[in-house]
Coordinates of C-alpha atoms and ligand atoms in Angstrom, one line a residue:
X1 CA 0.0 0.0 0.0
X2 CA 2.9 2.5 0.4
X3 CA 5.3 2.1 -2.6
X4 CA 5.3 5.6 -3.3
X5 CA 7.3 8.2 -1.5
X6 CA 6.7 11.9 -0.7
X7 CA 9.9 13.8 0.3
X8 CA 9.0 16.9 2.3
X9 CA 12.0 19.7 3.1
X10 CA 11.6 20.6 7.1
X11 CA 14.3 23.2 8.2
X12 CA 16.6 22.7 4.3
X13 CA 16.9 18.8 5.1
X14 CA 14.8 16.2 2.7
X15 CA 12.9 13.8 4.9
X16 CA 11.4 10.7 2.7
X17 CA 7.2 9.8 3.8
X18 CA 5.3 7.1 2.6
X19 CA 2.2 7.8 0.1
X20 CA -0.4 5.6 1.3
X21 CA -3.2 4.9 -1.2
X22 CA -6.8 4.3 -0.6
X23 CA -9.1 2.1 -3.2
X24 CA -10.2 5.9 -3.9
X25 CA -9.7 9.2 -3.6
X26 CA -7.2 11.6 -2.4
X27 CA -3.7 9.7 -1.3
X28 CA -2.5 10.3 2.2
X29 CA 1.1 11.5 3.1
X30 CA 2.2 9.0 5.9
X31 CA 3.6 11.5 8.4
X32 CA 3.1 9.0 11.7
X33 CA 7.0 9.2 12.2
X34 CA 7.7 12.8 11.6
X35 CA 8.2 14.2 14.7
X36 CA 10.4 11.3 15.6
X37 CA 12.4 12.1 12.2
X38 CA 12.0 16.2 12.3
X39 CA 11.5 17.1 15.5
X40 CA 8.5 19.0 14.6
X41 CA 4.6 18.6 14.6
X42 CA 2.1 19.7 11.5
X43 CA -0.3 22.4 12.3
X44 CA -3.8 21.9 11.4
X45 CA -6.2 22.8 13.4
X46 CA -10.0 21.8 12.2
X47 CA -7.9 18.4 10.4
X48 CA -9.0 20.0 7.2
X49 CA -5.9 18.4 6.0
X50 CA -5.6 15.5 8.0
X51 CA -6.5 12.0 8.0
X52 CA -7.3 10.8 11.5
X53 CA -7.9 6.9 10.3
X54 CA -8.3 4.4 7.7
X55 CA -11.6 3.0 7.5
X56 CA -13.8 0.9 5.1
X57 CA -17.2 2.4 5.7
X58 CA -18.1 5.2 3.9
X59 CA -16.2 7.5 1.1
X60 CA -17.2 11.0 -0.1
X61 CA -16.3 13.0 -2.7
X62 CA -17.2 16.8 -2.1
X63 CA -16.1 18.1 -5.0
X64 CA -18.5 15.6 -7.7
X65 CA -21.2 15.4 -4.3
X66 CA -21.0 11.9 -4.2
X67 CA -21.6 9.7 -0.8
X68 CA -21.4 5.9 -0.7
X69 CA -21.5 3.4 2.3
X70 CA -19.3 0.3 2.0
X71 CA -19.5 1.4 -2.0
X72 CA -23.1 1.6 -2.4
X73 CA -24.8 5.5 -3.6
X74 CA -26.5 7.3 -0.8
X75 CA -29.5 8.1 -3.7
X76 CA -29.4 4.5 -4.4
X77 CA -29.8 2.9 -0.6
X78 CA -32.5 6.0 -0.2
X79 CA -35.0 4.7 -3.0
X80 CA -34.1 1.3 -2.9
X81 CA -32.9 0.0 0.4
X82 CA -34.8 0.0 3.9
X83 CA -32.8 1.3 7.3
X84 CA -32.2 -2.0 8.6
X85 CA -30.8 -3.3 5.8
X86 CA -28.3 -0.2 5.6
X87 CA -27.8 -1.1 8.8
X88 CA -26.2 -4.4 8.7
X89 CA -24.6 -3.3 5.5
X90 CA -22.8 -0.9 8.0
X91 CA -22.0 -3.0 10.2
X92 CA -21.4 -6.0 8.6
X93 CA -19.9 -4.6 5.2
X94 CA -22.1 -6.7 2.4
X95 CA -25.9 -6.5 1.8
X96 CA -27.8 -9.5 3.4
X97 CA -29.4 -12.2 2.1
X98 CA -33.0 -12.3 3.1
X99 CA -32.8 -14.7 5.8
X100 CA -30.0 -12.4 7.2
X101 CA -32.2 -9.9 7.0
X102 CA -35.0 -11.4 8.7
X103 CA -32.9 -12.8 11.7
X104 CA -31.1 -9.2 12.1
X105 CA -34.2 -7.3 12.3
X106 CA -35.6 -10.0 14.8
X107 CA -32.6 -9.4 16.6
X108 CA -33.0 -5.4 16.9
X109 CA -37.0 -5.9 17.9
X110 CA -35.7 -8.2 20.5
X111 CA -33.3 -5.2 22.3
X112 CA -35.9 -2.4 22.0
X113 CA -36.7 -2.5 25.6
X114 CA -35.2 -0.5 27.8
X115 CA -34.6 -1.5 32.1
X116 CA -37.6 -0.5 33.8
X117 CA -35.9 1.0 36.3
X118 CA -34.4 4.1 33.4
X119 CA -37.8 5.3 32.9
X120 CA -37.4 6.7 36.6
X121 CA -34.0 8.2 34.9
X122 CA -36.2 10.4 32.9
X123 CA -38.4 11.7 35.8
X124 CA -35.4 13.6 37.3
X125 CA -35.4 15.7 34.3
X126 CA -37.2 18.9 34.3
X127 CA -40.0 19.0 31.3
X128 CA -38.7 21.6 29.1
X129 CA -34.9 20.0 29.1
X130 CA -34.1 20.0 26.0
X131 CA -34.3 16.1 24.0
X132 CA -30.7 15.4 23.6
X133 CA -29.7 16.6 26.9
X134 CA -31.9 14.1 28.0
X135 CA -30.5 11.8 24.9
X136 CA -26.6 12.5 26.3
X137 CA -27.6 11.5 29.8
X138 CA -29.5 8.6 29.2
X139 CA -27.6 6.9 26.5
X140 CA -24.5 7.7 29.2
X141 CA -26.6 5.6 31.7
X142 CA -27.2 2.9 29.7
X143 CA -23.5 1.7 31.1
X144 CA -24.9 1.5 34.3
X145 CA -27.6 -1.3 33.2
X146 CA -26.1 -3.5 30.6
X147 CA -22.7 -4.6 32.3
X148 CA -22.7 -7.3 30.1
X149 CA -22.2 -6.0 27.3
X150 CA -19.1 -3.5 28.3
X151 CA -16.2 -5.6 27.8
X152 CA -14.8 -4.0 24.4
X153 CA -12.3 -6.5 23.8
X154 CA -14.5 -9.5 23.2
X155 CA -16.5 -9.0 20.4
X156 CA -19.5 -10.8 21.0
X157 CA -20.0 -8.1 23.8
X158 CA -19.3 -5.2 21.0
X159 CA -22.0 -6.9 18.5
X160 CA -24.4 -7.1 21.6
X161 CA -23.8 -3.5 22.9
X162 CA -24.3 -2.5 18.9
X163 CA -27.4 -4.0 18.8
X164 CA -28.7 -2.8 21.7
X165 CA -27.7 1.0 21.3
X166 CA -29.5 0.5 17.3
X167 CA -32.5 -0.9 19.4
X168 CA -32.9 1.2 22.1
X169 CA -32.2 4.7 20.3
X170 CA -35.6 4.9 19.2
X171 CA -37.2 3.8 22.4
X172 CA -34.8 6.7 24.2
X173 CA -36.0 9.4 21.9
X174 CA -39.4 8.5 22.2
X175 CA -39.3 9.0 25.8
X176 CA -37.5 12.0 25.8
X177 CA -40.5 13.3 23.6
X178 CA -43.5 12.1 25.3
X179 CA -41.7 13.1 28.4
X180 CA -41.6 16.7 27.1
X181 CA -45.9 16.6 26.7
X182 CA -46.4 15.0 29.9
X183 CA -47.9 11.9 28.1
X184 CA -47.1 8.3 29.5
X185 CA -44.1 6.4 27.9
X186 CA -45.3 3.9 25.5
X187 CA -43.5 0.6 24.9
X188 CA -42.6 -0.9 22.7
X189 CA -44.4 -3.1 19.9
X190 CA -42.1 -5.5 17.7
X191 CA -45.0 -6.1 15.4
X192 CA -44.2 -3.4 14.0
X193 CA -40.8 -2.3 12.0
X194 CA -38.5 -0.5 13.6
X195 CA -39.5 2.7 11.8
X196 CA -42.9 2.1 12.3
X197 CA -42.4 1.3 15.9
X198 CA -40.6 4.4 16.5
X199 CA -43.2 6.2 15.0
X200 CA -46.3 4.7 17.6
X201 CA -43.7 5.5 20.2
X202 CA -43.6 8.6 19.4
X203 CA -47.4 9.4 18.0
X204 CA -49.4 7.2 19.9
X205 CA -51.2 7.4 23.3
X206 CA -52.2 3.9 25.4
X207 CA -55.6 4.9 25.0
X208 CA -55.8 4.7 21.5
X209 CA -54.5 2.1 18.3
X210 CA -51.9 3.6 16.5
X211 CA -52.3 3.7 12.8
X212 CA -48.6 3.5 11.2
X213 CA -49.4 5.9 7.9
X214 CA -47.6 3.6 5.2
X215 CA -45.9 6.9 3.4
X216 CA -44.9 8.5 6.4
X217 CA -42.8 5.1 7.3
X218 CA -41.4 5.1 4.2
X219 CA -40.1 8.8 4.5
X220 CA -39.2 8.3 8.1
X221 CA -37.0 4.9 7.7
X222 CA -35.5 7.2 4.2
X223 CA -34.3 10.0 6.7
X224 CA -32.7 7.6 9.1
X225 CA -30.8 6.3 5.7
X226 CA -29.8 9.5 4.9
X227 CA -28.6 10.6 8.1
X228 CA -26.8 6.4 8.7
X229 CA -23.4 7.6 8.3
X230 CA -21.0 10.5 7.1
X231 CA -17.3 9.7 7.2
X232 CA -15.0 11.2 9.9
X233 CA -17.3 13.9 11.0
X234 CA -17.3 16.0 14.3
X235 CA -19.6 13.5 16.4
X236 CA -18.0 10.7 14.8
X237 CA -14.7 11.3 15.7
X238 CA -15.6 12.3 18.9
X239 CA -17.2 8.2 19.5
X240 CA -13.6 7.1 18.4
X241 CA -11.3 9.8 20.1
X242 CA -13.4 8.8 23.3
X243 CA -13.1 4.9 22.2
X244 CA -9.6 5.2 21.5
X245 CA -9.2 5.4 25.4
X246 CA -11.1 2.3 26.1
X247 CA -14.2 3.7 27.0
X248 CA -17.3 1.7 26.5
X249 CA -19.6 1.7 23.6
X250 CA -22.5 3.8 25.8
X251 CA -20.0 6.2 27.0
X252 CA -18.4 7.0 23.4
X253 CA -22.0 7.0 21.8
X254 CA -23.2 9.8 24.7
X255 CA -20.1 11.4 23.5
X256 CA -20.8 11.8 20.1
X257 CA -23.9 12.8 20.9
X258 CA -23.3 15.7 22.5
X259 CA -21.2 17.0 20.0
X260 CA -23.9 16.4 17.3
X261 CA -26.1 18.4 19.2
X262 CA -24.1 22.2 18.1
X263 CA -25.7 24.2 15.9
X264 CA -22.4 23.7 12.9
X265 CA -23.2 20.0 13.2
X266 CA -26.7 18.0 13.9
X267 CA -28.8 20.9 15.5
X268 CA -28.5 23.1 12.0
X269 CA -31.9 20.7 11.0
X270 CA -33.5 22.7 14.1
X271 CA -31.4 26.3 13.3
X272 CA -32.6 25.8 9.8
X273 CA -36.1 25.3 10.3
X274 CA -36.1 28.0 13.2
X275 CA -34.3 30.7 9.9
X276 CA -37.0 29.2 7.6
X277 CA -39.9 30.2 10.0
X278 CA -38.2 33.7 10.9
X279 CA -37.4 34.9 7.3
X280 CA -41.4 33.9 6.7
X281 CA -42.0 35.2 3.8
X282 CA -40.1 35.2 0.1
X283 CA -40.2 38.8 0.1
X284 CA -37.9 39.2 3.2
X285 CA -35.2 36.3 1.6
X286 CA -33.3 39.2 0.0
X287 CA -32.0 40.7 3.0
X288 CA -31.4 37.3 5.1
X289 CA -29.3 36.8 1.8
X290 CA -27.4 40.3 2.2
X291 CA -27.0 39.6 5.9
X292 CA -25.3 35.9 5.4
X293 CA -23.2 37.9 3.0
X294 CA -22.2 40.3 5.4
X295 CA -18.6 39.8 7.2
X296 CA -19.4 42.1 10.3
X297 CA -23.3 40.2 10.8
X298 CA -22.7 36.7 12.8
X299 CA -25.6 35.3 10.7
X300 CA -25.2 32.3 8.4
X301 CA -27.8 30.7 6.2
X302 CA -28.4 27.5 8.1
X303 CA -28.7 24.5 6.3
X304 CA -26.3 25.8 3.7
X305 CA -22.2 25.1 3.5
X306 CA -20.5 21.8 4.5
X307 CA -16.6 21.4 5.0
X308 CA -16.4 18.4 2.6
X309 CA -19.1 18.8 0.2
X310 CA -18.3 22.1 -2.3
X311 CA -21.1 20.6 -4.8
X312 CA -24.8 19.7 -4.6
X313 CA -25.4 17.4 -1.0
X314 CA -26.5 14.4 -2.5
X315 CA -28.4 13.5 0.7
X316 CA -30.2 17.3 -0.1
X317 CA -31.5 15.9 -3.4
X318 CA -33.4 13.4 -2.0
X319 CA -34.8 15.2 0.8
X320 CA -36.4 17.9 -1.1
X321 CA -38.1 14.9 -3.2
X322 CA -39.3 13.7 0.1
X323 CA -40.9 16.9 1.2
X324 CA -43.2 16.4 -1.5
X325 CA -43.8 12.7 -1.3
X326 CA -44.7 13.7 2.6
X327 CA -46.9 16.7 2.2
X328 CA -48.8 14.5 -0.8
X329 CA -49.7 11.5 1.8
X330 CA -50.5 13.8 4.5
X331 CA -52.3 16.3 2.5
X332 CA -50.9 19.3 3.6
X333 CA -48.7 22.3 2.8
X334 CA -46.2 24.7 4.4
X335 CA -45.0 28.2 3.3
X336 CA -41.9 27.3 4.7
X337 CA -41.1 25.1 1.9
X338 CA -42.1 27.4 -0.7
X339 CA -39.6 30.0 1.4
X340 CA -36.6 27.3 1.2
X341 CA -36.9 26.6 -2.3
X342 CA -36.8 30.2 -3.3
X343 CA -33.9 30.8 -0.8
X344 CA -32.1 27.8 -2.3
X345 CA -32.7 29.3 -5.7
X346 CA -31.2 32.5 -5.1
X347 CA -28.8 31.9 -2.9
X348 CA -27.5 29.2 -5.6
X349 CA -27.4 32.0 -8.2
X350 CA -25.5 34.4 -5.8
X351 CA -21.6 35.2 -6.9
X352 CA -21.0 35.1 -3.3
X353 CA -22.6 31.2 -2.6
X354 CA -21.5 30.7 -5.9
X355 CA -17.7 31.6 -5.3
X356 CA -17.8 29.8 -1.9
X357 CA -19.3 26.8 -3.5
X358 CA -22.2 27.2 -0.4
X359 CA -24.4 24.5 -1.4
X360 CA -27.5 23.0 0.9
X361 CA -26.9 20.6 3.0
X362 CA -29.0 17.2 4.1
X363 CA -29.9 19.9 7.0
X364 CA -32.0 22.7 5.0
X365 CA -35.2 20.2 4.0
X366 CA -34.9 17.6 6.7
X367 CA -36.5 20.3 9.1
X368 CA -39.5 21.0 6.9
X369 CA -40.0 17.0 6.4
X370 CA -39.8 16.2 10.2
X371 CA -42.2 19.0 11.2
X372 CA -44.6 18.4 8.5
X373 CA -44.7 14.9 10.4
X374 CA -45.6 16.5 13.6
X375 CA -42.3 16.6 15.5
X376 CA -41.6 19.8 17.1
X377 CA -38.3 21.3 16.2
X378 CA -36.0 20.7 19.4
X379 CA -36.6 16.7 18.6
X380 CA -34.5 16.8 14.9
X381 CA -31.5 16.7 16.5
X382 CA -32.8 13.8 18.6
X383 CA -33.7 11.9 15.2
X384 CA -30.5 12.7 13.4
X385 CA -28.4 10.9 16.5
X386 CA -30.8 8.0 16.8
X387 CA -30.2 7.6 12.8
X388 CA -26.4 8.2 13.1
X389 CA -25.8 5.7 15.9
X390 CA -25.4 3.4 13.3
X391 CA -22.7 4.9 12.0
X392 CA -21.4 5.3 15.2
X393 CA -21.1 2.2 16.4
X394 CA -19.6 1.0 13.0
X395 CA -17.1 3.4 13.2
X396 CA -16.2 2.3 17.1
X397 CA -16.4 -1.2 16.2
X398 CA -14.1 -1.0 13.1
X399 CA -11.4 1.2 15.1
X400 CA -11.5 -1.6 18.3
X401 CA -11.1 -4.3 15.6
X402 CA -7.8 -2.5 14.4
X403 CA -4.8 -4.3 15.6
X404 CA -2.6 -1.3 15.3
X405 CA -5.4 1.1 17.1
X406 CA -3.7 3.5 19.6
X407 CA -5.2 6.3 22.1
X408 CA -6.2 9.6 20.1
X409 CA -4.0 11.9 21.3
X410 CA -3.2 15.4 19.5
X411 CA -0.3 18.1 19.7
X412 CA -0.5 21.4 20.1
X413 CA 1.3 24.9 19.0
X414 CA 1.7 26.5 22.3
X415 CA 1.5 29.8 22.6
X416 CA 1.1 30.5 26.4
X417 CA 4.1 31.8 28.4
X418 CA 7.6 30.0 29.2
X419 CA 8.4 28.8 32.2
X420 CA 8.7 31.3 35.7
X421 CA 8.5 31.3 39.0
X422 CA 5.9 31.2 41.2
X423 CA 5.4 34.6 43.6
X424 CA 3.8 34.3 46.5
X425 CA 0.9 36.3 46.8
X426 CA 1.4 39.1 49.2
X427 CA 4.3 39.9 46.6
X428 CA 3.0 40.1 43.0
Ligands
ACO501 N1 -23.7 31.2 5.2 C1 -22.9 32.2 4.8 N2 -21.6 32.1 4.6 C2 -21.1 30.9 4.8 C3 -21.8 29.8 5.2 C4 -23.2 29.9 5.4 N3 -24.0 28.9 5.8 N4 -21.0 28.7 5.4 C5 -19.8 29.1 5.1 N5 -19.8 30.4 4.8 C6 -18.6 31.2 4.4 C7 -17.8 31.6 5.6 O1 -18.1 32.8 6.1 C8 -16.4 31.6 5.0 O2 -16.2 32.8 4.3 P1 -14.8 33.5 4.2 O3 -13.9 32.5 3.4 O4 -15.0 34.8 3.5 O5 -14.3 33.7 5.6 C9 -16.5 30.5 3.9 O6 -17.8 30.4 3.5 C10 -15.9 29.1 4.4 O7 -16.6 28.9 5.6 P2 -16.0 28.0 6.8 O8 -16.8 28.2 8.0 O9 -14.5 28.3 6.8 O10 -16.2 26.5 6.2 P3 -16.1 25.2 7.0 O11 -15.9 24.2 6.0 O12 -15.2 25.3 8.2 O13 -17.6 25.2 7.7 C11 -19.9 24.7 8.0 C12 -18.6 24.3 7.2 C13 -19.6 24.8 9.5 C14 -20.9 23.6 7.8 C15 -20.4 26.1 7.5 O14 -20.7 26.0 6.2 C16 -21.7 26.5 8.3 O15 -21.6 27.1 9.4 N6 -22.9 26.2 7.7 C17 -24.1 26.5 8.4 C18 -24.4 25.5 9.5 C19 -24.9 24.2 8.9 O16 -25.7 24.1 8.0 N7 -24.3 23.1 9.4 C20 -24.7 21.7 9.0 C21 -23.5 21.0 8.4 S1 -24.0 19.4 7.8 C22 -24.2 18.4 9.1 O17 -23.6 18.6 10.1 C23 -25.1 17.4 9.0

C-alpha cells in the first residue's frame, strides 16, 4: 500500500514519507514518524488536511457530491434500500441475504426494551430539558444497566452492545418526547418495524391504536438512511477519540452525541427550520441573503455550506423529493417550503454562494419533512443521532477491531508563556 514516497524539506533537510493509497480518492502522506524524524509537529487545526484513520465504511467526494456506504450511492440505498438493511450493510460490510435480513431485524425488535428502572432516569429531568440533553444523559446511563455488554475487547459483547444501542435509540428518543408533553411512555411493539415502531412510540397514546401511515414510514426509515453515516465527521470522531481510550460503547455514543447536538453539526436541521420560519415570507429572503453575506453580521444561512461537500449534498436531493412525497400522503402544505426553495434558488445564483461553493446541506429540508410529520423542532437533532448511531457504532467497532489502534492523542502549537516562577501572593 505504500510504494510511493513523498519527500518533504523541514528546516533545508529532505525527509522521505510514505504515500499511502486508498481504493479511492485523495492519497495520504504518511507523516506517523515525523516528529520522531524532524522534530517538529504539523499544524492543522479543524484536520482539514488530516486523515485521522483508515476506515472501510463510507467514502465521499465533495467536490463531484457523491456519498457511498461500504461502495453503495447514498440516492441508491435512499429509493431502494430499507434502514435496517443499511444497517447491517454498515456493520457487517455486504448486503444481506433475506434470511440475514429477517434474523437481524428480529434481533434489533428483541433489544428495543429499555430496564424498567431508566424510565425513573427520565423523571429527574425537568419538562422543558431540551431532548438530547436528555438523549446524552440517558444513553450515558445505559453503562450503568447493561454490564454485560461492556467488555470491548471481546467481540460478542461489542456486537451485543451495537445492537442494543440500534434498538434502544428509538425507544430513548421517544421518551424524551413524550416526556416533554407529559404523556405516559409507551413501549414498545415488535410487530411493528422498527420505523414504524418508532413512530407509535412517538405518535401514539395507550388509550388509542396507532395507525402507522404507510408513506410516512417510508419517509421516516429514508431519513434515518440518509442521516446512517457521514465519514469522519465531528460526532463521529468524537465516539472514536473517546473509544480510542477504552471507553465503553454507551459512553463514546453519549459522546458523540453531545457534540452532534451544536448548531455547525446536527442541530443546523432545528437552526434551519427555526431561519425558515423567521425569514417567513419570500419577500424578506433578499435581506437574510445580504445579511449571510455580510462579514461584520454573525448570521449564516443555516442548512447551507459543509466542510467536505463544495457541490450539490446528495443527501439534499433526495430530501427535497421527500418533502413532496410527505406533504402529498398527509395532504398538507407549508410556506416554509415554498420559502426554502426560493432561498435555495437565489442563494445558488449568488456570486458570493457561488464563489464559496455554499451549497445545501441534508440539513436545510430535513426540518421542513420532520415538522410536516408532527415533531416539534428541538426533537430533529434527537432523530438525526438516533439515525447516526449506526454509524457510530460502525465506526467504534471498526477502530476496536484495528490491531494497530492506539489512544487519540493530539499536539499542540503552544503559545502560552515560558516557564517562571511562582510569587507568592502578598508579593505580586
Ligand atoms: N452562510 C454564509 N456564509 C457561509 C456559510 C453559510 N451557511 N457557510 C460558510 N460560509 C462562508 C464563511 O463565512 C467563509 O467565508 P470566508 O472565506 O469569506 O471567511 C467560507 O464560507 C468558508 O466557511 P467555513 O466556516 O470556513 O467553512 P467550514 O468548512 O469550516 O464550515 C460549516 C462548514 C460549519 C458547515 C459552515 O458552512 C456552516 O456554518 N454552515 C451553516 C451550518 C450548517 O448548515 N451546518 C450543517 C453541516 S451538515 C451536518 O452537520 C449534517
Amino acid at each position: 500500500m505504500a510504494d510511493k514516497q513523498s519527500q518533504l524539506n523541514v528546516g533545508g533537510e529532505a525527509f522521505d514519507f510514505p504515500v499511502l493509497e486508498g481504493s479511492t480518492g485523495p492519497d495520504v502522506v504518511d507523516i506517523r514518524k515525523l516528529y520522531g524524524s524532524t522534530g517538529k509537529f504539523t499544524f492543522d487545526p479543524g484536520y482539514k488536511s488530516t486523515a485521522s484513520c483508515e476506515s472501510a465504511l463510507t467514502y465521499i467526494d465533495g467536490a463531484e457530491g457523491i456519498l457511498l456506504h461500504r461502495g453503495y450511492p447514498i440516492g441508491q440505498l435512499a429509493e431502494q434500500s430499507s434502514f435496517m438493511e443499511v444497517c447491517y450493510l454498515m456493520l457487517n460490510g455486504e448486503l444481506p441475504q433475506q434470511q440475514e435480513l429477517d434474523d437481524f431485524s428480529w434481533t434489533i425488535s428483541r433489544h428495543t426494551m429499555l430496564h424498567e428502572q431508566l424510565a425513573s432516569f427520565y423523571k429527574g429531568f425537568r419538562r422543558d430539558a431540551h431532548p438530547m440533553a436528555i438523549m446524552c444523559g440517558v444513553v450515558g446511563a445505559l453503562s450503568a444497566f447493561y454490564h454485560d455488554s461492556t467488555d470491548i475487547s471481546d467481540p460478542e459483547h461489542r456486537k451485543i452492545s451495537s445492537h442494543r444501542l440500534i434498538a434502544k435509540m428509538p425507544t430513548i428518543a421517544a421518551m424524551a418526547y413524550k416526556f416533554s408533553i407529559g404523556q405516559p411512555f409507551m413501549y414498545p411493539d415488535n410487530s411493528l418495524s422498527y420505523t414504524g415502531n418508532f413512530l407509535r412510540m412517538t405518535f401514539g397514546v395507550p388509550a388509542e391504536r396507532y395507525e402507522v401511515v404507510p408513506a410516512v414510514e417510508k419517509a421516516m426509515d429514508r431519513i434515518f438512511i440518509l442521516h446512517a453515516d457521514h465519514e469522519q465527521n465531528a460526532s463521529t470522531s468524537t465516539v472514536r477519540l473517546a473509544g480510542s481510550s477504552g471507553a465503553n460503547p454507551f459512553a463514546c455514543i453519549a459522546a458523540g452525541i453531545a457534540c452532534l447536538w451544536g448548531p455547525a453539526h446536527g442541530g443546523a436541521n432545528e437552526s434551519a427550520l427555526n431561519m425558515l420560519r423567521e425569514i417567513g415570507t419570500p419577500d424578506r429572503i433578499p435581506h437574510y441573503i445580504e445579511r449571510a453575506k455580510d462579514k461584520n453580521d454573525p448570521f449564516r444561512l443555516m442548512g447551507f455550506g459543509h466542510r467536505v461537500y463544495k457541490n450539490y449534498d446528495p443527501r439534499a436531493t433526495v430530501m427535497q423529493k421527500t418533502v413532496r412525497e410527505v406533504f402529498e400522503a398527509l395532504n398538507v402544505t407549508d410556506p416554509v417550503f415554498e420559502t426554502a426553495l426560493q432561498l435555495e434558488e437565489m442563494a445558488l445564483n449568488d456570486p458570493y454562494f457561488q464563489e464559496k461553493k455554499l451549497f445545501p446541506n441534508v440539513d436545510f429540508y430535513s426540518g421542513v419533512i420532520l415538522s410536516a410529520i408532527g415533531f416539534p423542532t428541538t426533537m430533529f437533532t434527537a432523530l438525526f443521532a438516533l439515525a447516526r448511531t449506526v454509524g457510530w457504532v460502525a465506526q467504534w467497532n471498526e477502530m476496536i477491531s484495528d490491531p494497530g489502534q492506539v489512544i487519540g492523542r493530539p499536539r499542540q502549537l503552544y503559545t502560552g508563556p515560558t516557564q517562571r516562577d511562582y510569587v507568592p501572593v502578598d508579593q505580586r
